[in-house]
Amino acid sequence: MVVVMAADATEEDIARVVERVESVGGEAFVSKGVARTIIGLVGDIDSFHHLNLRTLHGVADVHRISDPYKLVSRQHHPERSTVWVGREGMRVPIGPDTFTLMAGPCAVETPDQTLEAAQMAKSAGATILRGGAFKPRTSPYAFQGLGVRGLEILADAREATGLPVVTEVVDARDVAVVAEHADMLQIGTRNMANFGLLQAVGEAGRPVLLKRGMTATIEEWLMAAEYIAQRGQIDVVLCERGIRTFEPATRNTLDISAVPVVQATSHLPVIIDPSHASGRKDLIVPLARAGIAAGADGVIVDVHPTPETALCDGPQALEGADLRELASAVRRLPELLGRRDARDLTR
Ligand code: PEP
Ligand code: MN
């Protein structure tokens, strides 16, 4: 069962619901986002019915959910959600009314490289800067990222460009420091089913970008989102970044159908990552166009001022004419589908 709190519900209203649920032996998980609060109930449904929760002050609605994921299900929230990212005054939306471009270097390497990539991202129309400080590399001998120094460089790039920052966290021990520097926490494909890490980011008080595990079903991916929501954070954006198939022409296979499938069943926004899906810069623009047409709420891409020197994922990084072509697709195509430019709604 999910209790949807009214927009003006107070902390006391929330506490009263939790107390009533616990009084009949149930458990209540409070999940908050910038825009609203919902409470997931676990326990005996009949005893919850007797509580008449709908009549409590601050309660907007109560829903019985048949999906295995509750808080992220569309059953209690028929409208699709908008997630706001960034600090006050520079908060940008990701959701059904807009189209969001997130761009930046795969890895933070130096202050200059990061700032240049951030400026490229901004000129291309991006509203969120991406960049890895903690890199989940397949080889332990590959560049692992600059760690906390990388977070500081990202924070400086945010100050210089006004773009909120999304960056990956790979270890539950680093969640606090990443949350201190970044505006949105990214869970990468390799950690989608790291349940302890999902719980830790759920408690960190920042919106989360949750990539699909490369071998995860859509239901497993939504259950991973539920872990984050259950620990307190309902502002989760899902990212389809390609799944592992038998096809070697691309690094992974971008599962375009995941976009409408997820949107039919979850209220959370969905974006695509054509860079990590394909690993090939010649495919980024066609895949981004396909994602826009399929109804994605945004796209995240790698850009680099000098891809040939990149320490990570150079072959998929955009620059120059390729980046301009992406910018043009992102500016023109979503508008045809009735979406607004996320830059116009910053608040
Ligand atoms: C990334 O975005 O930097 C990344 C490592 O992506 P993924 O987890 O999708 O491989
Ligand atoms: Mn990468």
Tab-separated table of C-alpha atoms and ligand atoms in Angstrom:
chain	number	residue	atom	x	y	z
A	1	MET	CA	0.000	0.000	0.000
A	2	VAL	CA	1.169	3.536	-0.700
A	3	VAL	CA	0.025	6.654	1.151
A	4	VAL	CA	0.386	9.826	-0.909
A	5	MET	CA	0.813	12.900	1.301
A	6	ALA	CA	-0.692	16.250	0.309
A	7	ALA	CA	1.737	18.869	-1.018
A	8	ASP	CA	1.301	20.901	2.177
A	9	ALA	CA	1.540	17.960	4.622
A	10	THR	CA	3.666	18.724	7.682
A	11	GLU	CA	6.275	16.578	9.432
A	12	GLU	CA	3.665	15.947	12.155
A	13	ASP	CA	1.195	14.692	9.540
A	14	ILE	CA	3.842	12.279	8.233
A	15	ALA	CA	4.775	11.150	11.756
A	16	ARG	CA	1.101	10.503	12.569
A	17	VAL	CA	0.733	8.149	9.575
A	18	VAL	CA	3.910	6.278	10.541
A	19	GLU	CA	2.750	5.983	14.157
A	20	ARG	CA	-0.689	4.608	13.180
A	21	VAL	CA	0.845	2.048	10.836
A	22	GLU	CA	3.327	0.908	13.485
A	23	SER	CA	0.538	0.700	16.074
A	24	VAL	CA	-0.942	-2.245	14.134
A	25	GLY	CA	2.432	-3.942	13.654
A	26	GLY	CA	3.142	-2.564	10.168
A	27	GLU	CA	6.235	-0.888	8.755
A	28	ALA	CA	6.200	2.521	7.053
A	29	PHE	CA	8.899	3.751	4.638
A	30	VAL	CA	8.850	7.497	4.061
A	31	SER	CA	10.131	8.557	0.633
A	32	LYS	CA	10.700	12.221	-0.151
A	33	GLY	CA	11.481	14.247	-3.214
A	34	VAL	CA	11.620	17.968	-3.924
A	35	ALA	CA	7.962	17.960	-4.936
A	36	ARG	CA	6.238	15.447	-2.628
A	37	THR	CA	6.287	12.740	0.015
A	38	ILE	CA	4.885	9.233	-0.237
A	39	ILE	CA	4.861	6.448	2.350
A	40	GLY	CA	5.127	2.753	1.525
A	41	LEU	CA	3.380	0.385	3.940
A	42	VAL	CA	4.412	-3.197	4.603
A	43	GLY	CA	2.283	-5.523	6.712
A	44	ASP	CA	-1.275	-6.747	7.000
A	45	ILE	CA	-3.456	-4.915	4.452
A	46	ASP	CA	-6.686	-5.582	6.390
A	47	SER	CA	-5.347	-3.929	9.509
A	48	PHE	CA	-4.319	-0.907	7.409
A	49	HIS	CA	-7.864	-0.626	6.044
A	50	HIS	CA	-9.190	-0.360	9.601
A	51	LEU	CA	-6.939	2.650	10.244
A	52	ASN	CA	-8.895	4.810	7.772
A	53	LEU	CA	-5.668	6.536	6.813
A	54	ARG	CA	-7.469	8.578	4.171
A	55	THR	CA	-9.174	10.583	6.887
A	56	LEU	CA	-5.903	11.689	8.535
A	57	HIS	CA	-4.786	15.279	8.164
A	58	GLY	CA	-2.258	15.764	5.337
A	59	VAL	CA	-3.133	12.513	3.534
A	60	ALA	CA	-4.083	13.042	-0.130
A	61	ASP	CA	-4.702	9.452	-1.155
A	62	VAL	CA	-4.146	5.777	-0.333
A	63	HIS	CA	-3.522	3.152	-3.031
A	64	ARG	CA	-3.263	-0.582	-3.074
A	65	ILE	CA	-0.384	-1.524	-5.443
A	66	SER	CA	-0.209	-4.878	-7.206
A	67	ASP	CA	3.187	-4.281	-8.863
A	68	PRO	CA	6.196	-5.834	-7.068
A	69	TYR	CA	7.710	-2.334	-6.860
A	70	LYS	CA	5.440	0.026	-4.926
A	71	LEU	CA	6.892	3.503	-4.484
A	72	VAL	CA	8.146	3.731	-8.070
A	73	SER	CA	4.970	2.220	-9.539
A	74	ARG	CA	2.709	4.309	-11.691
A	75	GLN	CA	-0.323	2.811	-9.950
A	76	HIS	CA	-0.351	5.487	-7.244
A	77	HIS	CA	0.945	8.279	-9.496
A	78	PRO	CA	-0.676	8.184	-12.945
A	79	GLU	CA	1.060	11.395	-14.012
A	80	ARG	CA	4.736	10.893	-14.832
A	81	SER	CA	7.108	12.549	-12.344
A	82	THR	CA	9.481	15.439	-12.827
A	83	VAL	CA	12.744	15.260	-10.889
A	84	TRP	CA	14.475	18.559	-10.075
A	85	VAL	CA	18.259	18.584	-9.866
A	86	GLY	CA	20.547	21.256	-8.415
A	87	ARG	CA	20.600	23.832	-5.664
A	88	GLU	CA	18.068	26.593	-5.340
A	89	GLY	CA	18.269	29.098	-8.188
A	90	MET	CA	19.934	26.600	-10.545
A	91	ARG	CA	17.460	23.727	-10.246
A	92	VAL	CA	16.634	22.033	-13.563
A	93	PRO	CA	13.828	19.598	-14.409
A	94	ILE	CA	13.963	16.084	-15.855
A	95	GLY	CA	10.515	14.841	-16.775
A	96	PRO	CA	7.693	14.543	-19.277
A	97	ASP	CA	7.351	18.241	-20.164
A	98	THR	CA	10.975	18.869	-21.096
A	99	PHE	CA	13.963	17.195	-22.700
A	100	THR	CA	17.226	17.221	-20.755
A	101	LEU	CA	20.740	16.985	-22.158
A	102	MET	CA	23.398	15.881	-19.679
A	103	ALA	CA	26.941	15.970	-21.004
A	104	GLY	CA	30.529	15.990	-19.844
A	105	PRO	CA	33.684	13.943	-19.795
A	106	CYS	CA	33.587	10.243	-19.033
A	107	ALA	CA	36.275	10.903	-16.416
A	108	VAL	CA	37.481	14.051	-14.688
A	109	GLU	CA	41.174	14.248	-15.617
A	110	THR	CA	42.346	17.829	-15.002
A	111	PRO	CA	40.678	21.153	-14.073
A	112	ASP	CA	41.222	22.497	-17.609
A	113	GLN	CA	39.888	19.394	-19.357
A	114	THR	CA	36.817	19.356	-17.110
A	115	LEU	CA	36.095	23.062	-17.496
A	116	GLU	CA	36.497	22.863	-21.267
A	117	ALA	CA	34.221	19.836	-21.472
A	118	ALA	CA	31.681	21.626	-19.232
A	119	GLN	CA	31.705	24.650	-21.525
A	120	MET	CA	31.258	22.390	-24.564
A	121	ALA	CA	28.328	20.735	-22.782
A	122	LYS	CA	26.748	24.060	-21.962
A	123	SER	CA	27.107	25.413	-25.499
A	124	ALA	CA	25.468	22.250	-26.812
A	125	GLY	CA	22.436	22.987	-24.607
A	126	ALA	CA	23.183	20.752	-21.637
A	127	THR	CA	21.574	21.626	-18.304
A	128	ILE	CA	23.500	19.051	-16.250
A	129	LEU	CA	27.234	18.334	-16.232
A	130	ARG	CA	28.333	14.711	-16.004
A	131	GLY	CA	31.826	13.509	-15.096
A	132	GLY	CA	33.341	10.556	-13.273
A	133	ALA	CA	35.573	11.062	-10.232
A	134	PHE	CA	35.253	7.473	-8.992
A	135	LYS	CA	35.448	5.265	-12.085
A	136	PRO	CA	34.191	1.660	-12.093
A	137	ARG	CA	36.776	0.211	-14.497
A	138	THR	CA	36.737	-3.337	-15.796
A	139	SER	CA	40.510	-3.567	-15.293
A	140	PRO	CA	42.073	-2.748	-11.928
A	141	TYR	CA	45.064	-1.404	-13.894
A	142	ALA	CA	42.995	1.185	-15.795
A	143	PHE	CA	42.650	4.817	-14.615
A	144	GLN	CA	40.407	4.686	-11.534
A	145	GLY	CA	39.513	8.391	-11.403
A	146	LEU	CA	40.769	11.246	-9.247
A	147	GLY	CA	38.446	10.505	-6.320
A	148	VAL	CA	37.759	13.423	-3.975
A	149	ARG	CA	40.047	15.736	-5.991
A	150	GLY	CA	37.827	14.976	-8.997
A	151	LEU	CA	34.748	15.959	-7.003
A	152	GLU	CA	36.345	19.319	-6.182
A	153	ILE	CA	37.158	19.898	-9.846
A	154	LEU	CA	33.531	19.132	-10.757
A	155	ALA	CA	32.278	21.543	-8.089
A	156	ASP	CA	34.550	24.263	-9.548
A	157	ALA	CA	33.168	23.571	-13.033
A	158	ARG	CA	29.652	23.945	-11.616
A	159	GLU	CA	30.568	27.338	-10.164
A	160	ALA	CA	32.072	28.437	-13.486
A	161	THR	CA	29.197	27.273	-15.709
A	162	GLY	CA	26.116	27.182	-13.459
A	163	LEU	CA	25.479	23.543	-14.433
A	164	PRO	CA	24.462	21.129	-11.627
A	165	VAL	CA	26.694	18.048	-11.436
A	166	VAL	CA	25.923	14.329	-11.656
A	167	THR	CA	28.706	11.915	-10.761
A	168	GLU	CA	29.003	8.231	-9.969
A	169	VAL	CA	29.453	6.698	-6.547
A	170	VAL	CA	30.859	3.156	-6.526
A	171	ASP	CA	31.317	2.496	-2.822
A	172	ALA	CA	28.885	3.037	0.060
A	173	ARG	CA	31.764	4.522	2.087
A	174	ASP	CA	32.028	7.426	-0.395
A	175	VAL	CA	28.336	8.353	-0.521
A	176	ALA	CA	28.599	11.212	1.995
A	177	VAL	CA	31.530	12.926	0.299
A	178	VAL	CA	30.002	12.545	-3.159
A	179	ALA	CA	26.669	13.916	-1.898
A	180	GLU	CA	28.489	16.879	-0.368
A	181	HIS	CA	30.010	17.893	-3.725
A	182	ALA	CA	27.495	16.671	-6.324
A	183	ASP	CA	23.866	17.541	-7.064
A	184	MET	CA	22.856	14.088	-8.256
A	185	LEU	CA	24.343	10.675	-7.462
A	186	GLN	CA	24.875	8.181	-10.278
A	187	ILE	CA	24.695	4.424	-9.820
A	188	GLY	CA	26.479	2.724	-12.692
A	189	THR	CA	25.471	-0.387	-14.578
A	190	ARG	CA	27.911	-2.562	-12.616
A	191	ASN	CA	26.366	-1.540	-9.304
A	192	MET	CA	22.677	-1.608	-10.143
A	193	ALA	CA	22.205	-4.664	-7.939
A	194	ASN	CA	24.584	-3.563	-5.156
A	195	PHE	CA	21.748	-3.315	-2.672
A	196	GLY	CA	23.803	-1.884	0.197
A	197	LEU	CA	24.985	0.930	-2.082
A	198	LEU	CA	21.429	1.564	-3.318
A	199	GLN	CA	20.246	1.880	0.283
A	200	ALA	CA	23.101	4.235	1.130
A	201	VAL	CA	22.349	6.593	-1.786
A	202	GLY	CA	18.667	6.429	-0.872
A	203	GLU	CA	19.564	7.979	2.483
A	204	ALA	CA	21.880	10.670	1.094
A	205	GLY	CA	19.279	13.361	0.401
A	206	ARG	CA	20.150	13.850	-3.278
A	207	PRO	CA	18.357	12.782	-6.461
A	208	VAL	CA	19.752	9.632	-8.057
A	209	LEU	CA	20.520	8.627	-11.642
A	210	LEU	CA	20.108	4.847	-11.746
A	211	LYS	CA	21.587	3.091	-14.744
A	212	ARG	CA	20.189	-0.233	-15.860
A	213	GLY	CA	22.398	-3.214	-15.127
A	214	MET	CA	23.744	-4.550	-18.421
A	215	THR	CA	22.166	-7.937	-17.708
A	216	ALA	CA	19.155	-6.730	-15.732
A	217	THR	CA	15.536	-7.150	-16.722
A	218	ILE	CA	13.310	-4.096	-16.555
A	219	GLU	CA	11.627	-5.486	-13.466
A	220	GLU	CA	14.979	-5.978	-11.710
A	221	TRP	CA	15.907	-2.406	-12.630
A	222	LEU	CA	12.667	-1.052	-11.152
A	223	MET	CA	13.202	-3.131	-8.004
A	224	ALA	CA	16.635	-1.485	-7.702
A	225	ALA	CA	14.902	1.917	-7.921
A	226	GLU	CA	12.524	0.720	-5.219
A	227	TYR	CA	15.503	0.061	-2.899
A	228	ILE	CA	16.516	3.725	-3.263
A	229	ALA	CA	12.967	5.020	-2.807
A	230	GLN	CA	12.356	2.782	0.206
A	231	ARG	CA	15.346	4.347	1.973
A	232	GLY	CA	13.979	7.841	1.539
A	233	GLN	CA	14.671	9.177	-1.963
A	234	ILE	CA	11.808	9.188	-4.450
A	235	ASP	CA	13.597	11.460	-6.949
A	236	VAL	CA	15.175	8.746	-9.082
A	237	VAL	CA	15.850	9.052	-12.822
A	238	LEU	CA	16.283	5.799	-14.736
A	239	CYS	CA	18.936	5.512	-17.462
A	240	GLU	CA	18.864	2.880	-20.209
A	241	ARG	CA	22.527	2.419	-21.175
A	242	GLY	CA	22.482	-0.731	-23.277
A	243	ILE	CA	22.253	-4.388	-22.397
A	244	ARG	CA	24.583	-7.252	-23.180
A	245	THR	CA	23.538	-9.227	-26.240
A	246	PHE	CA	25.259	-11.476	-28.799
A	247	GLU	CA	25.938	-8.529	-31.144
A	248	PRO	CA	29.597	-7.393	-31.178
A	249	ALA	CA	29.195	-4.416	-33.574
A	250	THR	CA	28.342	-2.209	-30.611
A	251	ARG	CA	29.605	-2.441	-27.038
A	252	ASN	CA	26.066	-3.062	-25.779
A	253	THR	CA	22.638	-2.975	-27.404
A	254	LEU	CA	20.569	0.102	-26.570
A	255	ASP	CA	17.151	-1.237	-25.593
A	256	ILE	CA	14.934	1.493	-27.005
A	257	SER	CA	11.772	-0.390	-26.110
A	258	ALA	CA	12.749	-0.088	-22.433
A	259	VAL	CA	11.783	3.605	-22.611
A	260	PRO	CA	8.048	3.166	-23.298
A	261	VAL	CA	7.901	-0.086	-21.311
A	262	VAL	CA	9.219	1.651	-18.189
A	263	GLN	CA	7.034	4.690	-18.726
A	264	ALA	CA	3.933	2.507	-18.873
A	265	THR	CA	4.622	1.018	-15.473
A	266	SER	CA	6.664	3.551	-13.458
A	267	HIS	CA	6.178	7.277	-12.889
A	268	LEU	CA	9.953	7.892	-12.846
A	269	PRO	CA	11.657	9.801	-15.696
A	270	VAL	CA	13.745	7.729	-18.154
A	271	ILE	CA	16.762	8.902	-20.127
A	272	ILE	CA	19.153	7.087	-22.457
A	273	ASP	CA	22.957	6.920	-22.641
A	274	PRO	CA	23.918	6.272	-26.272
A	275	SER	CA	27.636	6.774	-25.459
A	276	HIS	CA	28.002	3.856	-23.078
A	277	ALA	CA	25.455	1.769	-24.980
A	278	SER	CA	27.326	1.855	-28.277
A	279	GLY	CA	30.900	2.850	-27.408
A	280	ARG	CA	31.049	4.481	-30.874
A	281	LYS	CA	30.761	8.181	-31.549
A	282	ASP	CA	29.297	7.671	-35.040
A	283	LEU	CA	26.235	6.076	-33.431
A	284	ILE	CA	25.521	8.677	-30.748
A	285	VAL	CA	23.417	11.018	-32.893
A	286	PRO	CA	21.243	8.310	-34.530
A	287	LEU	CA	20.644	6.627	-31.166
A	288	ALA	CA	19.872	9.936	-29.459
A	289	ARG	CA	17.323	10.724	-32.195
A	290	ALA	CA	15.762	7.290	-31.694
A	291	GLY	CA	15.586	7.853	-27.943
A	292	ILE	CA	13.873	11.211	-28.393
A	293	ALA	CA	11.362	9.662	-30.802
A	294	ALA	CA	10.666	6.815	-28.357
A	295	GLY	CA	9.764	9.337	-25.668
A	296	ALA	CA	12.909	9.491	-23.521
A	297	ASP	CA	13.001	12.397	-21.074
A	298	GLY	CA	16.655	13.119	-21.740
A	299	VAL	CA	19.982	11.908	-23.012
A	300	ILE	CA	23.404	11.694	-21.353
A	301	VAL	CA	26.528	11.781	-23.518
A	302	ASP	CA	30.305	11.855	-23.159
A	303	VAL	CA	32.109	14.931	-24.521
A	304	HIS	CA	35.852	15.633	-24.412
A	305	PRO	CA	37.941	18.543	-25.734
A	306	THR	CA	40.579	16.118	-27.068
A	307	PRO	CA	39.086	12.613	-27.331
A	308	GLU	CA	42.379	11.196	-28.625
A	309	THR	CA	44.043	11.915	-25.253
A	310	ALA	CA	41.099	10.839	-23.054
A	311	LEU	CA	42.016	8.510	-20.182
A	312	CYS	CA	38.680	6.749	-20.495
A	313	ASP	CA	36.202	6.095	-23.332
A	314	GLY	CA	37.814	8.449	-25.892
A	315	PRO	CA	36.326	6.597	-28.913
A	316	GLN	CA	32.787	7.521	-27.873
A	317	ALA	CA	33.415	11.148	-26.824
A	318	LEU	CA	31.811	13.871	-28.926
A	319	GLU	CA	33.383	17.168	-29.991
A	320	GLY	CA	33.192	19.534	-32.939
A	321	ALA	CA	30.755	18.760	-35.742
A	322	ASP	CA	29.391	15.600	-34.059
A	323	LEU	CA	28.522	17.541	-30.922
A	324	ARG	CA	26.892	20.300	-32.971
A	325	GLU	CA	24.764	17.700	-34.728
A	326	LEU	CA	23.680	16.254	-31.390
A	327	ALA	CA	22.888	19.740	-30.096
A	328	SER	CA	20.731	20.386	-33.132
A	329	ALA	CA	18.785	17.125	-32.687
A	330	VAL	CA	18.232	17.858	-29.005
A	331	ARG	CA	17.092	21.400	-29.725
A	332	ARG	CA	14.699	20.578	-32.545
A	333	LEU	CA	13.228	17.096	-32.198
A	334	PRO	CA	11.768	17.184	-28.657
A	335	GLU	CA	9.906	20.361	-29.571
A	336	LEU	CA	8.061	18.457	-32.310
A	337	LEU	CA	6.820	16.127	-29.569
A	338	GLY	CA	5.577	18.981	-27.398
A	339	ARG	CA	8.524	19.156	-25.008
A	340	ARG	CA	10.041	22.389	-23.748
A	341	ASP	CA	13.696	23.329	-23.434
A	342	ALA	CA	14.736	22.461	-19.857
A	343	ARG	CA	16.870	25.630	-19.802
A	344	ASP	CA	13.744	27.813	-19.832
A	345	LEU	CA	12.464	26.279	-16.597
A	346	THR	CA	15.520	26.603	-14.343
A	347	ARG	CA	14.510	27.853	-10.893
B	1	PEP	C1	29.605	6.251	-16.903
B	1	PEP	O1	28.542	6.828	-17.149
B	1	PEP	O2	30.668	6.862	-16.694
B	1	PEP	C2	29.632	4.786	-16.860
B	1	PEP	C3	30.669	4.106	-16.374
B	1	PEP	O3	28.522	4.219	-17.377
B	1	PEP	P1	27.941	2.727	-17.207
B	1	PEP	O4	27.824	2.494	-15.732
B	1	PEP	O5	26.633	2.800	-17.914
B	1	PEP	O6	28.919	1.807	-17.873
B	2	MN	MN	32.658	5.979	-19.698
